[in-house]
mmCIF file of C-alpha atoms and ligand atoms in Angstrom:
data_model
loop_
_atom_site.group_PDB
_atom_site.id
_atom_site.type_symbol
_atom_site.label_atom_id
_atom_site.label_comp_id
_atom_site.label_asym_id
_atom_site.label_seq_id
_atom_site.Cartn_x
_atom_site.Cartn_y
_atom_site.Cartn_z
ATOM 1 C CA UNK Z 32 60.393 39.869 54.993
ATOM 2 C CA UNK Z 33 63.992 39.305 55.980
ATOM 3 C CA UNK Z 34 64.979 40.580 52.521
ATOM 4 C CA UNK Z 35 62.837 43.684 53.094
ATOM 5 C CA UNK Z 36 64.506 44.331 56.468
ATOM 6 C CA UNK Z 37 68.040 43.931 55.050
ATOM 7 C CA UNK Z 38 67.162 46.268 52.126
ATOM 8 C CA UNK Z 39 65.833 48.811 54.633
ATOM 9 C CA UNK Z 40 69.041 48.561 56.644
ATOM 10 C CA UNK Z 41 71.292 49.124 53.592
ATOM 11 C CA UNK Z 42 69.308 52.159 52.453
ATOM 12 C CA UNK Z 43 69.182 53.568 55.973
ATOM 13 C CA UNK Z 44 72.937 53.194 56.525
ATOM 14 C CA UNK Z 45 73.673 54.898 53.194
ATOM 15 C CA UNK Z 46 71.351 57.813 54.031
ATOM 16 C CA UNK Z 47 72.879 58.185 57.492
ATOM 17 C CA UNK Z 48 76.317 58.237 55.958
ATOM 18 C CA UNK Z 49 75.304 61.059 53.607
ATOM 19 C CA UNK Z 50 73.523 63.165 56.239
ATOM 20 C CA UNK Z 51 75.119 66.617 56.035
ATOM 21 C CA UNK Z 52 74.255 67.874 59.512
ATOM 22 C CA UNK Z 53 72.595 67.046 62.837
ATOM 23 C CA UNK Z 54 69.266 68.381 61.617
ATOM 24 C CA UNK Z 55 69.223 65.866 58.705
ATOM 25 C CA UNK Z 56 70.130 63.024 61.111
ATOM 26 C CA UNK Z 57 67.244 63.838 63.440
ATOM 27 C CA UNK Z 58 64.848 63.683 60.513
ATOM 28 C CA UNK Z 59 66.263 60.312 59.436
ATOM 29 C CA UNK Z 60 65.853 58.990 62.982
ATOM 30 C CA UNK Z 61 62.157 59.941 62.927
ATOM 31 C CA UNK Z 62 61.458 58.675 59.409
ATOM 32 C CA UNK Z 63 63.123 55.267 59.970
ATOM 33 C CA UNK Z 64 62.857 54.396 63.657
ATOM 34 C CA UNK Z 65 59.972 56.647 64.711
ATOM 35 C CA UNK Z 66 56.431 55.472 65.523
ATOM 36 C CA UNK Z 67 55.350 56.157 61.966
ATOM 37 C CA UNK Z 68 58.762 55.212 60.554
ATOM 38 C CA UNK Z 69 59.714 52.662 57.900
ATOM 39 C CA UNK Z 70 60.994 49.977 60.303
ATOM 40 C CA UNK Z 71 57.877 50.147 62.448
ATOM 41 C CA UNK Z 72 55.730 49.875 59.340
ATOM 42 C CA UNK Z 73 57.658 46.793 58.136
ATOM 43 C CA UNK Z 74 57.411 45.080 61.505
ATOM 44 C CA UNK Z 75 53.637 45.441 61.476
ATOM 45 C CA UNK Z 76 53.730 42.636 58.870
ATOM 46 C CA UNK Z 77 55.039 40.200 61.530
ATOM 47 C CA UNK Z 78 51.508 39.438 62.643
ATOM 48 C CA UNK Z 79 50.976 37.348 59.516
ATOM 49 C CA UNK Z 80 54.075 35.188 60.087
ATOM 50 C CA UNK Z 81 54.001 31.641 61.387
ATOM 51 C CA UNK Z 82 55.120 31.001 65.045
ATOM 52 C CA UNK Z 83 58.349 29.370 63.738
ATOM 53 C CA UNK Z 84 59.257 32.295 61.534
ATOM 54 C CA UNK Z 85 58.540 35.024 64.074
ATOM 55 C CA UNK Z 86 61.634 34.604 66.367
ATOM 56 C CA UNK Z 87 63.935 34.435 63.324
ATOM 57 C CA UNK Z 88 62.495 37.599 61.763
ATOM 58 C CA UNK Z 89 62.407 39.250 65.200
ATOM 59 C CA UNK Z 90 66.101 38.642 65.670
ATOM 60 C CA UNK Z 91 66.922 40.095 62.249
ATOM 61 C CA UNK Z 92 64.672 43.077 63.014
ATOM 62 C CA UNK Z 93 66.578 43.694 66.277
ATOM 63 C CA UNK Z 94 69.926 43.473 64.489
ATOM 64 C CA UNK Z 95 68.722 45.954 61.852
ATOM 65 C CA UNK Z 96 67.429 48.327 64.518
ATOM 66 C CA UNK Z 97 70.671 48.151 66.507
ATOM 67 C CA UNK Z 98 72.780 48.679 63.374
ATOM 68 C CA UNK Z 99 70.761 51.729 62.391
ATOM 69 C CA UNK Z 100 70.841 53.105 65.943
ATOM 70 C CA UNK Z 101 74.605 52.639 66.167
ATOM 71 C CA UNK Z 102 75.098 54.292 62.770
ATOM 72 C CA UNK Z 103 73.011 57.291 63.800
ATOM 73 C CA UNK Z 104 74.911 57.614 67.059
ATOM 74 C CA UNK Z 105 78.291 57.374 65.349
ATOM 75 C CA UNK Z 106 77.299 59.903 62.667
ATOM 76 C CA UNK Z 107 75.879 62.218 65.342
ATOM 77 C CA UNK Z 108 79.082 62.303 67.295
ATOM 78 C CA UNK Z 109 81.160 62.759 64.101
ATOM 79 C CA UNK Z 110 78.985 65.648 62.922
ATOM 80 C CA UNK Z 111 78.847 67.416 66.279
ATOM 81 C CA UNK Z 112 82.640 67.109 66.495
ATOM 82 C CA UNK Z 113 82.966 68.714 63.070
ATOM 83 C CA UNK Z 114 80.515 71.475 63.993
ATOM 84 C CA UNK Z 115 82.431 72.130 67.167
ATOM 85 C CA UNK Z 116 85.648 72.430 65.168
ATOM 86 C CA UNK Z 117 83.996 74.868 62.774
ATOM 87 C CA UNK Z 118 82.705 76.935 65.673
ATOM 88 C CA UNK Z 119 86.150 77.022 67.236
ATOM 89 C CA UNK Z 120 87.686 78.056 63.934
ATOM 90 C CA UNK Z 121 85.109 80.844 63.504
ATOM 91 C CA UNK Z 122 85.573 82.170 67.001
ATOM 92 C CA UNK Z 123 89.320 81.717 67.160
ATOM 93 C CA UNK Z 124 91.314 84.682 68.488
ATOM 94 C CA UNK Z 125 94.912 84.961 67.383
ATOM 95 C CA UNK Z 126 96.508 86.616 70.384
ATOM 96 C CA UNK Z 127 99.805 87.040 68.511
ATOM 97 C CA UNK Z 128 98.308 89.478 65.943
ATOM 98 C CA UNK Z 129 99.146 93.161 66.387
ATOM 99 C CA UNK Z 130 96.359 95.268 67.892
ATOM 100 C CA UNK Z 131 94.272 97.759 65.933
ATOM 101 C CA UNK Z 132 95.640 101.227 66.644
ATOM 102 C CA UNK Z 133 93.040 103.853 67.548
ATOM 103 C CA UNK Z 134 92.512 106.607 64.934
ATOM 104 C CA UNK Z 135 94.536 109.685 65.813
ATOM 105 C CA UNK Z 136 94.008 113.027 64.134
ATOM 106 C CA UNK Z 137 96.861 115.280 63.047
ATOM 107 C CA UNK Z 138 97.368 118.996 62.600
ATOM 108 C CA UNK Z 139 96.342 120.468 59.251
ATOM 109 C CA UNK Z 140 99.384 120.612 56.931
ATOM 110 C CA UNK Z 141 99.183 124.433 56.770
ATOM 111 C CA UNK Z 142 99.172 124.660 60.580
ATOM 112 C CA UNK Z 143 102.224 122.407 60.629
ATOM 113 C CA UNK Z 144 104.059 124.591 58.102
ATOM 114 C CA UNK Z 145 103.161 127.822 59.943
ATOM 115 C CA UNK Z 146 104.466 126.334 63.200
ATOM 116 C CA UNK Z 147 107.712 125.219 61.550
ATOM 117 C CA UNK Z 148 108.235 128.688 60.049
ATOM 118 C CA UNK Z 149 107.495 130.436 63.349
ATOM 119 C CA UNK Z 150 109.859 128.051 65.121
ATOM 120 C CA UNK Z 151 112.687 129.097 62.839
ATOM 121 C CA UNK Z 152 111.986 132.839 63.128
ATOM 122 C CA UNK Z 153 111.497 132.824 66.880
ATOM 123 C CA UNK Z 154 114.789 130.925 67.027
ATOM 124 C CA UNK Z 155 116.346 133.899 65.209
ATOM 125 C CA UNK Z 156 114.964 136.250 67.857
ATOM 126 C CA UNK Z 157 111.663 137.366 66.300
ATOM 127 C CA UNK Z 158 108.531 137.872 68.405
ATOM 128 C CA UNK Z 159 105.118 136.848 67.076
ATOM 129 C CA UNK Z 160 102.576 139.597 66.365
ATOM 130 C CA UNK Z 161 98.979 139.213 65.259
ATOM 131 C CA UNK Z 162 96.511 141.649 63.739
ATOM 132 C CA UNK Z 163 92.915 141.898 62.567
ATOM 133 C CA UNK Z 164 91.593 140.267 59.403
ATOM 134 C CA UNK Z 165 89.011 143.000 58.849
ATOM 135 C CA UNK Z 166 91.090 146.147 58.368
ATOM 136 C CA UNK Z 167 90.442 149.701 57.374
ATOM 137 C CA UNK Z 168 91.884 150.917 54.094
ATOM 138 C CA UNK Z 169 94.328 153.171 55.890
ATOM 139 C CA UNK Z 170 96.268 150.296 57.462
ATOM 140 C CA UNK Z 171 95.914 147.984 54.462
ATOM 141 C CA UNK Z 172 96.922 150.639 51.884
ATOM 142 C CA UNK Z 173 97.651 154.279 52.781
ATOM 143 C CA UNK Z 174 100.044 153.645 55.682
ATOM 144 C CA UNK Z 175 101.938 151.227 53.439
ATOM 145 C CA UNK Z 176 102.543 153.904 50.814
ATOM 146 C CA UNK Z 177 99.665 152.768 48.590
ATOM 147 C CA UNK Z 178 97.414 155.858 48.154
ATOM 148 C CA UNK Z 179 93.984 155.560 46.517
ATOM 149 C CA UNK Z 180 95.223 156.537 43.070
ATOM 150 C CA UNK Z 181 98.331 154.365 43.318
ATOM 151 C CA UNK Z 182 98.551 151.803 40.501
ATOM 152 C CA UNK Z 183 99.674 149.210 43.057
ATOM 153 C CA UNK Z 184 96.071 148.951 44.281
ATOM 154 C CA UNK Z 185 95.336 147.202 41.004
ATOM 155 C CA UNK Z 186 97.902 144.552 41.949
ATOM 156 C CA UNK Z 187 95.484 143.131 44.482
ATOM 157 C CA UNK Z 188 91.816 142.374 44.028
ATOM 158 C CA UNK Z 189 90.320 143.524 47.288
ATOM 159 C CA UNK Z 190 87.205 142.306 49.123
ATOM 160 C CA UNK Z 191 85.367 145.306 50.585
ATOM 161 C CA UNK Z 192 83.286 144.663 53.715
ATOM 162 C CA UNK Z 193 81.987 148.248 53.781
ATOM 163 C CA UNK Z 194 83.200 151.512 52.228
ATOM 164 C CA UNK Z 195 86.681 152.060 53.666
ATOM 165 C CA UNK Z 196 86.782 148.592 55.308
ATOM 166 C CA UNK Z 197 88.438 145.598 53.670
ATOM 167 C CA UNK Z 198 89.403 142.011 54.330
ATOM 168 C CA UNK Z 199 93.155 142.545 54.606
ATOM 169 C CA UNK Z 200 94.921 141.688 51.333
ATOM 170 C CA UNK Z 201 98.244 141.014 53.090
ATOM 171 C CA UNK Z 202 99.629 140.742 56.630
ATOM 172 C CA UNK Z 203 101.551 144.024 56.166
ATOM 173 C CA UNK Z 204 99.006 146.150 58.112
ATOM 174 C CA UNK Z 205 100.235 144.275 61.213
ATOM 175 C CA UNK Z 206 103.639 145.961 60.639
ATOM 176 C CA UNK Z 207 102.028 149.387 60.761
ATOM 177 C CA UNK Z 208 100.049 148.650 63.934
ATOM 178 C CA UNK Z 209 103.125 147.186 65.653
ATOM 179 C CA UNK Z 210 105.277 150.209 64.714
ATOM 180 C CA UNK Z 211 102.586 152.618 65.952
ATOM 181 C CA UNK Z 212 102.730 150.955 69.371
ATOM 182 C CA UNK Z 213 106.457 150.241 69.633
ATOM 183 C CA UNK Z 214 109.606 152.296 69.926
ATOM 184 C CA UNK Z 215 112.438 150.695 67.896
ATOM 185 C CA UNK Z 216 114.009 148.185 67.937
ATOM 186 C CA UNK Z 217 111.220 146.109 66.379
ATOM 187 C CA UNK Z 218 111.647 142.457 65.497
ATOM 188 C CA UNK Z 219 108.405 140.599 64.766
ATOM 189 C CA UNK Z 220 106.866 137.977 62.497
ATOM 190 C CA UNK Z 221 103.135 138.152 61.779
ATOM 191 C CA UNK Z 222 101.331 135.020 60.611
ATOM 192 C CA UNK Z 223 97.717 135.068 59.470
ATOM 193 C CA UNK Z 224 94.942 134.757 56.916
ATOM 194 C CA UNK Z 225 94.657 137.179 54.013
ATOM 195 C CA UNK Z 226 91.995 137.589 51.326
ATOM 196 C CA UNK Z 227 92.046 138.352 47.615
ATOM 197 C CA UNK Z 228 89.494 137.995 44.873
ATOM 198 C CA UNK Z 229 91.332 135.247 43.059
ATOM 199 C CA UNK Z 230 90.736 131.505 42.618
ATOM 200 C CA UNK Z 231 92.417 128.818 40.519
ATOM 201 C CA UNK Z 232 94.772 125.848 41.055
ATOM 202 C CA UNK Z 233 97.456 128.064 42.605
ATOM 203 C CA UNK Z 234 95.281 130.862 44.087
ATOM 204 C CA UNK Z 235 92.678 130.716 46.824
ATOM 205 C CA UNK Z 236 90.420 133.632 47.919
ATOM 206 C CA UNK Z 237 91.731 133.035 51.442
ATOM 207 C CA UNK Z 238 95.320 132.069 52.052
ATOM 208 C CA UNK Z 239 98.029 132.472 54.684
ATOM 209 C CA UNK Z 240 101.072 134.712 54.907
ATOM 210 C CA UNK Z 241 103.953 135.035 57.293
ATOM 211 C CA UNK Z 242 105.394 138.523 57.358
ATOM 212 C CA UNK Z 243 108.611 139.653 59.042
ATOM 213 C CA UNK Z 244 109.802 143.088 60.147
ATOM 214 C CA UNK Z 245 113.081 144.156 61.724
ATOM 215 C CA UNK Z 246 113.855 147.801 62.568
ATOM 216 C CA UNK Z 247 116.725 149.328 64.484
ATOM 217 C CA UNK Z 248 119.545 151.803 64.047
ATOM 218 C CA UNK Z 249 121.941 150.710 61.329
ATOM 219 C CA UNK Z 250 119.949 147.795 59.863
ATOM 220 C CA UNK Z 251 121.081 147.182 56.272
ATOM 221 C CA UNK Z 252 120.242 144.997 53.312
ATOM 222 C CA UNK Z 253 123.012 142.657 54.519
ATOM 223 C CA UNK Z 254 120.935 141.945 57.660
ATOM 224 C CA UNK Z 255 117.950 141.101 55.448
ATOM 225 C CA UNK Z 256 120.081 138.713 53.426
ATOM 226 C CA UNK Z 257 121.518 137.142 56.566
ATOM 227 C CA UNK Z 258 118.097 136.472 58.100
ATOM 228 C CA UNK Z 259 116.640 135.066 54.868
ATOM 229 C CA UNK Z 260 119.702 132.883 54.229
ATOM 230 C CA UNK Z 261 119.387 131.459 57.753
ATOM 231 C CA UNK Z 262 115.677 130.845 57.302
ATOM 232 C CA UNK Z 263 115.984 129.184 53.870
ATOM 233 C CA UNK Z 264 118.904 127.024 54.907
ATOM 234 C CA UNK Z 265 117.120 125.787 58.025
ATOM 235 C CA UNK Z 266 113.857 125.116 56.203
ATOM 236 C CA UNK Z 267 115.058 123.737 52.859
ATOM 237 C CA UNK Z 268 118.510 122.474 53.835
ATOM 238 C CA UNK Z 269 121.972 124.068 53.990
ATOM 239 C CA UNK Z 270 122.836 123.265 50.347
ATOM 240 C CA UNK Z 271 119.859 125.182 48.889
ATOM 241 C CA UNK Z 272 120.864 127.785 46.282
ATOM 242 C CA UNK Z 273 119.413 131.295 46.860
ATOM 243 C CA UNK Z 274 119.190 134.348 44.633
ATOM 244 C CA UNK Z 275 117.794 137.862 45.100
ATOM 245 C CA UNK Z 276 116.055 139.511 42.114
ATOM 246 C CA UNK Z 277 115.276 143.258 41.998
ATOM 247 C CA UNK Z 278 111.525 143.832 42.262
ATOM 248 C CA UNK Z 279 108.977 146.455 43.261
ATOM 249 C CA UNK Z 280 106.714 146.775 46.298
ATOM 250 C CA UNK Z 281 105.213 150.148 47.319
ATOM 251 C CA UNK Z 282 106.250 149.766 50.966
ATOM 252 C CA UNK Z 283 109.902 148.763 50.467
ATOM 253 C CA UNK Z 284 112.799 150.384 48.632
ATOM 254 C CA UNK Z 285 114.901 148.741 47.348
ATOM 255 C CA UNK Z 286 112.792 145.602 46.945
ATOM 256 C CA UNK Z 287 113.785 142.076 46.033
ATOM 257 C CA UNK Z 288 112.087 138.813 45.312
ATOM 258 C CA UNK Z 289 113.879 135.755 46.601
ATOM 259 C CA UNK Z 290 114.219 132.525 44.621
ATOM 260 C CA UNK Z 291 115.495 129.199 45.819
ATOM 261 C CA UNK Z 292 117.023 126.508 43.687
ATOM 262 C CA UNK Z 293 114.169 124.247 42.503
ATOM 263 C CA UNK Z 294 113.586 121.631 45.206
ATOM 264 C CA UNK Z 295 112.285 119.136 42.616
ATOM 265 C CA UNK Z 296 115.020 119.187 39.944
ATOM 266 C CA UNK Z 297 117.860 120.646 42.067
ATOM 267 C CA UNK Z 298 118.274 123.419 39.505
ATOM 268 C CA UNK Z 299 118.361 121.282 36.350
ATOM 269 C CA UNK Z 300 114.988 122.598 35.114
ATOM 270 C CA UNK Z 301 111.601 120.872 35.319
ATOM 271 C CA UNK Z 302 107.889 121.467 34.798
ATOM 272 C CA UNK Z 303 107.346 122.926 38.308
ATOM 273 C CA UNK Z 304 110.057 125.594 37.943
ATOM 274 C CA UNK Z 305 109.177 126.300 34.299
ATOM 275 C CA UNK Z 306 112.600 124.913 33.193
ATOM 276 C CA UNK Z 307 114.387 127.794 34.972
ATOM 277 C CA UNK Z 308 115.774 125.771 37.893
ATOM 278 C CA UNK Z 309 114.497 128.463 40.311
ATOM 279 C CA UNK Z 310 111.361 128.896 42.430
ATOM 280 C CA UNK Z 311 110.179 132.253 43.774
ATOM 281 C CA UNK Z 312 109.322 131.917 47.462
ATOM 282 C CA UNK Z 313 109.083 135.380 48.987
ATOM 283 C CA UNK Z 314 109.143 139.153 48.580
ATOM 284 C CA UNK Z 315 111.313 141.465 50.656
ATOM 285 C CA UNK Z 316 113.011 144.847 50.871
ATOM 286 C CA UNK Z 317 114.158 147.758 53.003
ATOM 287 C CA UNK Z 318 111.193 149.563 54.602
ATOM 288 C CA UNK Z 319 110.315 152.654 52.533
ATOM 289 C CA UNK Z 320 110.948 155.950 54.429
ATOM 290 C CA UNK Z 321 107.365 156.966 53.522
ATOM 291 C CA UNK Z 322 106.077 154.127 55.756
ATOM 292 C CA UNK Z 323 108.270 155.353 58.632
ATOM 293 C CA UNK Z 324 106.723 158.786 58.120
ATOM 294 C CA UNK Z 325 103.216 157.329 58.689
ATOM 295 C CA UNK Z 326 104.147 155.765 62.036
ATOM 296 C CA UNK Z 327 106.288 158.604 63.369
ATOM 297 C CA UNK Z 328 109.717 156.984 63.015
ATOM 298 C CA UNK Z 329 112.644 159.128 61.901
ATOM 299 C CA UNK Z 330 114.043 157.527 58.711
ATOM 300 C CA UNK Z 331 117.325 159.371 59.360
ATOM 301 C CA UNK Z 332 117.699 157.469 62.624
ATOM 302 C CA UNK Z 333 116.261 153.982 62.066
ATOM 303 C CA UNK Z 334 116.274 151.585 59.176
ATOM 304 C CA UNK Z 335 114.712 148.206 58.688
ATOM 305 C CA UNK Z 336 113.618 145.456 56.391
ATOM 306 C CA UNK Z 337 110.418 143.512 55.780
ATOM 307 C CA UNK Z 338 109.621 140.275 54.026
ATOM 308 C CA UNK Z 339 106.510 138.240 53.359
ATOM 309 C CA UNK Z 340 105.804 134.749 52.117
ATOM 310 C CA UNK Z 341 102.755 132.689 51.181
ATOM 311 C CA UNK Z 342 102.353 129.661 53.452
ATOM 312 C CA UNK Z 343 100.370 127.619 50.883
ATOM 313 C CA UNK Z 344 103.089 128.118 48.286
ATOM 314 C CA UNK Z 345 105.770 127.008 50.741
ATOM 315 C CA UNK Z 346 103.697 123.931 51.672
ATOM 316 C CA UNK Z 347 102.965 123.094 48.007
ATOM 317 C CA UNK Z 348 106.664 123.221 47.197
ATOM 318 C CA UNK Z 349 107.581 121.237 50.281
ATOM 319 C CA UNK Z 350 105.101 118.406 49.675
ATOM 320 C CA UNK Z 351 104.886 118.496 45.870
ATOM 321 C CA UNK Z 352 101.182 119.490 45.857
ATOM 322 C CA UNK Z 353 99.971 121.016 42.587
ATOM 323 C CA UNK Z 354 96.450 122.165 43.522
ATOM 324 C CA UNK Z 355 95.983 124.691 46.346
ATOM 325 C CA UNK Z 356 92.313 123.727 46.732
ATOM 326 C CA UNK Z 357 93.317 120.391 48.309
ATOM 327 C CA UNK Z 358 94.193 122.316 51.486
ATOM 328 C CA UNK Z 359 90.623 123.529 51.913
ATOM 329 C CA UNK Z 360 88.493 120.566 50.806
ATOM 330 C CA UNK Z 361 89.170 118.759 54.105
ATOM 331 C CA UNK Z 362 89.299 115.345 52.453
ATOM 332 C CA UNK Z 363 90.544 113.054 55.232
ATOM 333 C CA UNK Z 364 92.469 110.900 52.717
ATOM 334 C CA UNK Z 365 94.533 113.995 51.836
ATOM 335 C CA UNK Z 366 94.900 115.325 55.383
ATOM 336 C CA UNK Z 367 96.015 111.937 56.794
ATOM 337 C CA UNK Z 368 99.140 112.057 54.621
ATOM 338 C CA UNK Z 369 100.531 114.670 56.991
ATOM 339 C CA UNK Z 370 100.208 112.717 60.234
HETATM 340 ZN ZN1 ZN U 642 112.644 122.364 38.777
#
C-alpha cells in the first residue's frame, strides 16, 4: 500500500508539473484529492490493514497528500503569475508611440490647379469673371466670329441641349458677356467647365478651361507676350523656355499657340513631348475686330488680347499624369496624393 501511495504521488507530481493552465490544475485537484479522487480511493483500503500498520500508512498518506497539495499550490501561483504577465503584455500601452493622425481630406487636384492659376492672374491685375455652362449658340459661336456655315464649328463636337442651346464648348462666351456689360478697359480671367463630345486618355467630355481677356487703348501683342511670360515663369519656374507658334482661331487675329520647354526632359526630347522638347499649353491671340463689332466696341479705338488654357492638361503636365480619366474616377488612393 505504501508502494501504491508513493507511485500515486510520483504520477501526480509529474501531471501537476505538466499542467498547462489553471483549468487543467483544477481538474487534477478534483481527480486526485477530491471525494471520488485517486488518493481517497486508495485510502479506502486502509480498513483492511492491521492496527500496527495503520499509523505508518496513515503518516505516508498524509505526506503524499501534503506534497500533492503543495505542488498544486506552487503550480497555481506560477501559472497565474504567467497569465497575469500575458494579460499585461496584451493590454500594454506604449505611451511613447506617436498618435494616429485623424484623416483629413484635401482639395481635388483640379481645384488646386485652378486656384493656383487664378492666384497668378489676379496677382497680375486680372478680375475673375464667371458665366453660364448652358449657353445659346449666339454667345458660344456667332459672337465669336464662328457663323453657322463656318468650318471652325467642325473643330468642336458640340452637345446640344435644345435647338439653338448648347453646353458651352469653351469659356470664350464669358468674354462676350463681359464685354457687352463693360466699357473698356477690360481685364478678366474666366475659369469654368466646358463640354465637348470627345473621350479618350487625354480628352474628357467635361473639362476645365481658364480664359483671359485684356482690352484697352493701345494693347499690343507685346502685352500678350508679357502677361504669358509672367504667368509661365511663375507657374513653371523662371528658367522655362517659351515659344509662340502661329496658329488659327476664329475669334483672334493674329493667333498663336504657346509651347513651353518640356517639363519632363528639359527640352532634350522624350515620349511625353513626342521627342520635340516642347509642350503646347495654351492658345492665344489679338481679339478679332469682328468680335468687337458684335459687342459694340470700336476696333479703331480699343485693342486687346485673349488666351485660353485647359486646366486638366496643365495638371497632367505638372504631376506627370498620363490618363485624364483619373481626375474624374474619384479614387481616394489617387486623390490623396495631392494632400
Ligand atoms: Zn520631353
